[in-house]
XYZ file of N, CA and C in Angstrom:
504
model
N -30.789 -3.918 6.319
C -29.917 -4.513 5.312
C -30.772 -5.326 4.342
N -30.457 -5.167 3.056
C -31.170 -5.880 1.991
C -30.176 -6.667 1.150
N -30.507 -7.929 0.881
C -29.699 -8.743 -0.029
C -30.308 -8.643 -1.419
N -29.454 -8.327 -2.395
C -29.872 -8.118 -3.778
C -29.305 -9.222 -4.661
N -30.136 -9.728 -5.549
C -29.688 -10.621 -6.607
C -29.743 -9.849 -7.912
N -28.627 -9.733 -8.589
C -28.515 -8.931 -9.812
C -28.181 -9.821 -10.996
N -29.005 -9.737 -12.038
C -28.729 -10.482 -13.247
C -29.099 -9.642 -14.463
N -28.657 -10.106 -15.618
C -28.946 -9.429 -16.883
C -28.858 -10.445 -18.007
N -29.359 -10.044 -19.143
C -29.176 -10.798 -20.380
C -29.584 -12.261 -20.252
N -30.798 -12.467 -19.735
C -31.351 -13.822 -19.680
C -31.833 -14.278 -21.053
N -32.213 -13.341 -21.888
C -32.621 -13.648 -23.266
C -33.632 -14.791 -23.321
N -34.606 -14.766 -22.414
C -35.658 -15.774 -22.426
C -35.301 -17.067 -21.700
N -34.191 -17.091 -20.972
C -33.729 -18.318 -20.308
C -33.788 -18.158 -18.792
N -34.452 -19.082 -18.134
C -34.479 -19.120 -16.671
C -34.431 -20.582 -16.265
N -33.404 -20.969 -15.537
C -33.288 -22.358 -15.111
C -33.169 -22.437 -13.593
N -33.114 -23.645 -13.096
C -33.039 -23.871 -11.643
C -31.779 -23.266 -11.037
N -30.695 -23.218 -11.778
C -29.456 -22.643 -11.244
C -29.638 -21.164 -10.925
N -30.352 -20.454 -11.785
C -30.609 -19.036 -11.543
C -31.501 -18.878 -10.320
N -32.589 -19.621 -10.287
C -33.526 -19.518 -9.168
C -32.824 -19.854 -7.859
N -32.030 -20.906 -7.836
C -31.303 -21.313 -6.620
C -30.338 -20.222 -6.167
N -29.650 -19.602 -7.117
C -28.685 -18.548 -6.786
C -29.360 -17.319 -6.181
N -30.646 -17.142 -6.469
C -31.372 -15.968 -5.979
C -32.137 -16.236 -4.681
N -31.998 -17.446 -4.142
C -32.649 -17.759 -2.869
C -32.138 -16.807 -1.796
N -32.996 -16.472 -0.896
C -32.659 -15.618 0.252
C -32.371 -14.170 -0.113
N -32.691 -13.766 -1.332
C -32.558 -12.353 -1.699
C -33.827 -11.609 -1.282
N -33.659 -10.345 -0.927
C -34.798 -9.500 -0.578
C -35.388 -8.815 -1.802
N -34.554 -8.600 -2.819
C -34.988 -8.030 -4.096
C -34.161 -8.650 -5.205
N -34.761 -8.718 -6.400
C -34.052 -9.124 -7.606
C -34.014 -7.907 -8.523
N -32.847 -7.642 -9.101
C -32.702 -6.576 -10.088
C -32.281 -7.212 -11.406
N -32.971 -6.841 -12.481
C -32.641 -7.353 -13.818
C -32.223 -6.164 -14.677
N -30.997 -6.211 -15.183
C -30.434 -5.089 -15.937
C -30.671 -5.203 -17.436
N -31.797 -5.776 -17.828
C -32.216 -5.731 -19.213
C -31.915 -6.949 -20.053
N -32.612 -7.010 -21.198
C -32.643 -8.165 -22.089
C -33.224 -9.377 -21.362
N -34.432 -9.165 -20.803
C -35.196 -10.265 -20.212
C -35.445 -11.334 -21.276
N -35.876 -10.892 -22.444
C -36.251 -11.793 -23.526
C -37.754 -11.871 -23.687
N -38.467 -12.146 -22.606
C -39.928 -12.176 -22.622
C -40.447 -11.761 -21.252
N -41.702 -11.348 -21.218
C -42.329 -10.999 -19.950
C -42.446 -12.228 -19.056
N -42.486 -13.415 -19.649
C -42.576 -14.652 -18.863
C -41.387 -14.786 -17.911
N -40.211 -14.295 -18.313
C -39.037 -14.362 -17.444
C -39.257 -13.495 -16.203
N -39.739 -12.287 -16.393
C -40.024 -11.403 -15.257
C -41.079 -12.027 -14.349
N -42.137 -12.544 -14.945
C -43.209 -13.155 -14.163
C -42.706 -14.358 -13.372
N -41.906 -15.206 -14.002
C -41.357 -16.385 -13.325
C -40.397 -15.998 -12.205
N -39.554 -14.995 -12.439
C -38.642 -14.542 -11.385
C -39.426 -14.091 -10.158
N -40.460 -13.311 -10.377
C -41.277 -12.838 -9.255
C -41.994 -13.992 -8.570
N -42.578 -14.876 -9.353
C -43.337 -15.994 -8.793
C -42.445 -16.955 -8.016
N -41.316 -17.314 -8.594
C -40.466 -18.351 -8.000
C -39.609 -17.850 -6.856
N -39.296 -16.555 -6.840
C -38.500 -16.033 -5.723
C -39.381 -15.402 -4.654
N -40.551 -14.921 -5.042
C -41.472 -14.311 -4.092
C -41.018 -12.967 -3.556
N -40.123 -12.314 -4.277
C -39.619 -11.004 -3.831
C -39.803 -9.972 -4.940
N -39.727 -8.686 -4.595
C -39.869 -7.643 -5.618
C -38.791 -7.731 -6.704
N -39.190 -7.366 -7.908
C -38.290 -7.336 -9.063
C -38.235 -5.924 -9.603
N -37.031 -5.375 -9.678
C -36.793 -4.090 -10.347
C -36.064 -4.411 -11.643
N -36.285 -3.608 -12.656
C -35.584 -3.870 -13.897
C -35.685 -2.728 -14.877
N -34.915 -2.873 -15.933
C -34.942 -1.964 -17.073
C -35.015 -2.822 -18.332
N -35.587 -2.249 -19.386
C -35.622 -3.027 -20.623
C -34.286 -2.940 -21.335
N -34.028 -3.970 -22.140
C -32.827 -4.003 -22.961
C -33.157 -3.898 -24.430
N -32.147 -3.883 -25.250
C -32.332 -3.674 -26.683
C -33.090 -4.797 -27.377
N -33.118 -6.007 -26.823
C -33.873 -7.088 -27.470
C -35.293 -7.208 -26.943
N -35.614 -6.468 -25.892
C -36.921 -6.601 -25.261
C -38.008 -5.922 -26.078
N -39.150 -6.604 -26.161
C -40.285 -6.093 -26.905
C -41.193 -5.225 -26.053
N -42.325 -4.888 -26.627
C -43.279 -3.995 -25.970
C -43.810 -4.579 -24.666
N -43.875 -5.908 -24.563
C -44.362 -6.509 -23.326
C -43.497 -6.107 -22.131
N -42.205 -6.070 -22.315
C -41.270 -5.647 -21.253
C -41.246 -4.124 -21.164
N -41.152 -3.456 -22.310
C -41.033 -1.995 -22.327
C -42.246 -1.283 -21.742
N -43.396 -1.933 -21.755
C -44.586 -1.308 -21.180
C -44.585 -1.347 -19.647
N -43.696 -2.160 -19.074
C -43.629 -2.308 -17.617
C -42.333 -1.735 -17.042
N -41.229 -1.998 -17.708
C -39.914 -1.590 -17.209
C -39.364 -0.445 -18.052
N -38.769 0.578 -17.424
C -38.250 1.734 -18.163
C -36.895 1.456 -18.810
N -36.453 2.383 -19.637
C -35.107 2.282 -20.225
C -34.042 2.467 -19.156
N -34.294 3.367 -18.232
C -33.369 3.590 -17.119
C -34.185 3.911 -15.878
N -33.570 3.709 -14.747
C -34.243 4.013 -13.489
C -33.225 4.439 -12.447
N -33.627 5.380 -11.636
C -32.845 5.804 -10.488
C -33.694 5.638 -9.247
N -33.115 5.141 -8.192
C -33.834 4.927 -6.950
C -32.829 4.871 -5.806
N -33.330 4.923 -4.602
C -32.488 4.792 -3.420
C -32.970 3.585 -2.638
N -32.041 2.700 -2.286
C -32.351 1.567 -1.425
C -31.539 1.736 -0.161
N -32.225 1.597 0.985
C -31.645 1.986 2.260
C -31.302 3.474 2.088
N -30.021 3.845 2.071
C -29.658 5.237 1.767
C -28.669 5.312 0.603
N -28.595 4.233 -0.188
C -27.659 4.172 -1.316
C -28.374 4.538 -2.617
N -27.971 5.649 -3.268
C -28.565 6.023 -4.552
C -28.027 5.132 -5.680
N -28.958 4.618 -6.498
C -28.645 3.654 -7.554
C -29.178 4.174 -8.888
N -28.428 3.922 -9.948
C -28.894 4.209 -11.309
C -28.669 2.952 -12.141
N -29.678 2.576 -12.958
C -29.588 1.373 -13.782
C -30.042 1.672 -15.205
N -29.243 1.202 -16.163
C -29.586 1.302 -17.588
C -28.897 0.160 -18.312
N -29.629 -0.528 -19.179
C -29.085 -1.709 -19.859
C -27.818 -1.381 -20.646
N -27.928 -0.478 -21.594
C -26.756 -0.085 -22.378
C -26.159 1.136 -21.692
N -25.200 0.900 -20.834
C -24.655 1.977 -20.030
C -23.155 2.155 -20.129
N -22.462 1.134 -20.635
C -21.012 1.208 -20.647
C -20.447 0.998 -19.259
N -19.278 1.571 -19.033
C -18.566 1.380 -17.771
C -17.594 2.529 -17.583
N -17.017 2.657 -16.381
C -16.104 3.782 -16.132
C -15.032 3.910 -17.210
N -14.902 5.124 -17.704
C -13.945 5.405 -18.769
C -14.533 5.222 -20.157
N -15.670 4.528 -20.237
C -16.290 4.284 -21.544
C -17.812 4.154 -21.391
N -18.408 5.195 -20.811
C -19.859 5.200 -20.652
C -20.542 5.401 -21.997
N -21.743 4.838 -22.129
C -22.562 5.084 -23.317
C -22.936 6.572 -23.340
N -23.237 7.117 -24.514
C -23.562 8.544 -24.605
C -24.681 8.942 -23.619
N -24.407 9.994 -22.874
C -25.381 10.555 -21.945
C -25.472 9.874 -20.588
N -24.881 8.703 -20.434
C -25.037 7.940 -19.189
C -24.295 8.586 -18.027
N -23.110 9.088 -18.270
C -22.354 9.725 -17.185
C -23.163 10.877 -16.573
N -23.794 11.672 -17.429
C -24.619 12.787 -16.924
C -25.812 12.282 -16.129
N -26.403 11.159 -16.552
C -27.537 10.579 -15.823
C -27.098 10.068 -14.448
N -25.938 9.444 -14.394
C -25.402 8.962 -13.113
C -25.195 10.142 -12.171
N -24.590 11.203 -12.711
C -24.345 12.403 -11.903
C -25.657 13.044 -11.454
N -26.626 13.155 -12.359
C -27.905 13.774 -12.022
C -28.639 12.985 -10.944
N -28.489 11.661 -10.978
C -29.135 10.803 -9.975
C -28.374 10.802 -8.653
N -27.147 11.338 -8.677
C -26.310 11.285 -7.478
C -25.955 9.850 -7.110
N -25.950 8.967 -8.104
C -25.760 7.535 -7.864
C -24.375 7.214 -7.334
N -24.359 6.299 -6.405
C -23.116 5.730 -5.880
C -22.958 4.286 -6.331
N -24.010 3.772 -6.990
C -23.985 2.435 -7.590
C -24.641 2.543 -8.960
N -23.905 2.134 -9.997
C -24.406 2.144 -11.365
C -24.438 0.703 -11.884
N -25.611 0.278 -12.343
C -25.829 -1.074 -12.838
C -26.099 -1.016 -14.342
N -25.425 -1.899 -15.088
C -25.717 -2.030 -16.515
C -25.626 -3.496 -16.915
N -26.021 -3.772 -18.137
C -25.928 -5.108 -18.721
C -25.354 -4.970 -20.117
N -25.947 -5.669 -21.065
C -25.708 -5.547 -22.503
C -24.436 -6.219 -23.019
N -23.307 -6.002 -22.404
C -22.039 -6.479 -22.961
C -21.815 -7.970 -22.746
N -22.540 -8.572 -21.815
C -22.337 -9.959 -21.393
C -20.982 -10.126 -20.705
N -20.341 -9.031 -20.351
C -19.029 -9.072 -19.686
C -19.216 -8.740 -18.212
N -18.902 -9.686 -17.350
C -18.936 -9.461 -15.925
C -17.888 -8.409 -15.572
N -18.336 -7.343 -14.900
C -17.399 -6.281 -14.556
C -17.866 -5.599 -13.285
N -16.960 -5.459 -12.348
C -17.205 -4.700 -11.125
C -16.033 -3.739 -11.008
N -16.335 -2.444 -11.142
C -15.269 -1.449 -11.254
C -15.692 -0.151 -10.585
N -14.807 0.406 -9.792
C -15.068 1.681 -9.136
C -14.619 2.820 -10.032
N -15.450 3.852 -10.119
C -15.112 5.057 -10.877
C -14.744 6.143 -9.876
N -13.449 6.418 -9.696
C -13.045 7.420 -8.700
C -13.502 8.831 -9.062
N -13.661 9.116 -10.350
C -14.099 10.454 -10.760
C -15.533 10.727 -10.310
N -16.384 9.702 -10.337
C -17.782 9.858 -9.931
C -18.043 9.360 -8.512
N -17.020 8.729 -7.903
C -17.212 8.093 -6.593
C -18.403 7.136 -6.653
N -18.389 6.285 -7.687
C -19.519 5.408 -7.984
C -18.991 4.020 -8.365
N -19.616 2.986 -7.813
C -19.272 1.621 -8.165
C -20.139 1.177 -9.337
N -19.516 0.574 -10.331
C -20.228 0.032 -11.481
C -20.246 -1.486 -11.380
N -21.437 -2.081 -11.621
C -21.547 -3.536 -11.688
C -22.317 -3.928 -12.942
N -21.702 -4.782 -13.746
C -22.370 -5.485 -14.831
C -22.284 -6.956 -14.440
N -23.427 -7.624 -14.218
C -23.386 -9.000 -13.725
C -23.052 -10.049 -14.777
N -22.719 -9.637 -15.988
C -22.504 -10.597 -17.060
C -23.842 -11.087 -17.569
N -23.869 -12.251 -18.175
C -25.094 -12.790 -18.770
C -25.506 -14.076 -18.062
N -26.782 -14.155 -17.705
C -27.302 -15.350 -17.035
C -27.927 -16.331 -18.021
N -28.152 -15.890 -19.242
C -28.826 -16.731 -20.229
C -27.880 -17.505 -21.121
N -28.462 -18.081 -22.155
C -27.714 -18.947 -23.077
C -27.300 -18.236 -24.360
N -27.967 -17.130 -24.715
C -27.677 -16.409 -25.947
C -26.460 -15.515 -25.780
N -25.634 -15.431 -26.797
C -24.505 -14.509 -26.774
C -23.179 -15.226 -26.879
N -22.133 -14.458 -26.736
C -20.790 -14.996 -26.935
C -20.076 -15.319 -25.632
N -20.664 -14.996 -24.492
C -20.037 -15.299 -23.216
C -19.862 -16.815 -23.060
N -18.889 -17.213 -22.286
C -18.667 -18.643 -22.079
C -19.218 -19.126 -20.744
N -19.221 -18.277 -19.730
C -19.713 -18.645 -18.400
C -20.935 -17.802 -18.057
N -22.005 -18.437 -17.617
C -23.202 -17.721 -17.179
C -22.975 -17.237 -15.740
N -23.267 -15.955 -15.498
C -23.002 -15.374 -14.186
C -24.135 -14.478 -13.716
N -24.179 -14.283 -12.421
C -24.974 -13.246 -11.788
C -24.220 -12.814 -10.540
N -24.700 -11.763 -9.890
C -24.008 -11.185 -8.731
C -25.023 -11.011 -7.607
N -24.590 -11.301 -6.392
C -25.383 -10.963 -5.216
C -24.557 -10.037 -4.331
N -25.253 -9.186 -3.581
C -24.583 -8.284 -2.649
C -25.614 -7.796 -1.645
N -25.124 -7.171 -0.594
C -25.998 -6.589 0.416
C -25.844 -5.080 0.417
N -26.943 -4.405 0.678
C -26.920 -2.955 0.873
C -27.328 -2.711 2.312
N -26.437 -2.064 3.033
C -26.669 -1.749 4.441
C -26.426 -0.255 4.597
N -27.494 0.514 4.702
C -27.368 1.968 4.725
C -26.875 2.440 3.385
N -25.703 3.083 3.364
C -25.126 3.537 2.097
C -23.930 2.671 1.686
N -23.815 1.502 2.302
C -22.688 0.610 2.027
C -23.125 -0.623 1.253
N -22.305 -1.019 0.288
C -22.491 -2.258 -0.434
C -21.492 -3.262 0.132
N -21.981 -4.410 0.584
C -21.118 -5.406 1.212
C -21.421 -6.797 0.655
N -20.569 -7.733 1.014
C -20.774 -9.156 0.702
C -21.043 -9.416 -0.777
N -20.316 -8.759 -1.637
C -20.490 -8.935 -3.077
C -19.931 -10.300 -3.494
N -20.760 -11.074 -4.198
C -20.345 -12.391 -4.670
C -20.715 -12.566 -6.135
N -19.781 -13.078 -6.896
C -20.047 -13.475 -8.274
C -20.427 -14.948 -8.229
N -21.544 -15.282 -8.853
C -21.996 -16.667 -8.880
C -21.932 -17.169 -10.309
N -21.140 -18.212 -10.516
C -21.046 -18.856 -11.824
C -22.061 -19.985 -11.875
N -22.851 -20.002 -12.942
C -23.905 -21.007 -13.085
C -23.589 -22.029 -14.164
N -22.338 -22.114 -14.511
C -21.924 -23.088 -15.506
C -21.755 -22.474 -16.875
N -21.110 -23.213 -17.750
C -20.876 -22.724 -19.108
C -22.161 -22.519 -19.880
N -22.136 -21.574 -20.785
C -23.257 -21.355 -21.692
C -23.472 -22.654 -22.456
N -24.725 -23.019 -22.638
C -25.025 -24.251 -23.359
C -25.255 -25.442 -22.447
N -25.092 -25.224 -21.132
C -25.336 -26.331 -20.181
C -26.242 -25.901 -19.079
């Protein structure tokens, strides 16, 4: 069993609330718009666990040279697909539904919208998670991230963590 800390849209912001929320995670996943490579480096340094991620639309070459636009992988036995601009069930970004299907993903992770959303797609038999935005930039009012456990092919113990209003 692996505990995952999932965040997105930090836009160059990392504070103690984020680091504290990611304590005891086995891996951190960042669904894009890191803001700077310093955010990725700090997440790895301060949590001491592996970081997986994808670049977002605001990320520069420093992030894009390390993290791909999309990634598919299997953790435990759960196939995962992640892309920053991915949409959500019923309104996927162009080409994303085919990528999810090609990856055989049962968990699809995206960011970009700053809208916290956890939604099952019965047509694809795939759970979608957008953790909202953990940073200060954007129109969201509450900063959020999500933690969950992967045990075999099951996702369990999903928690939304609110880190306070944007601007605080």
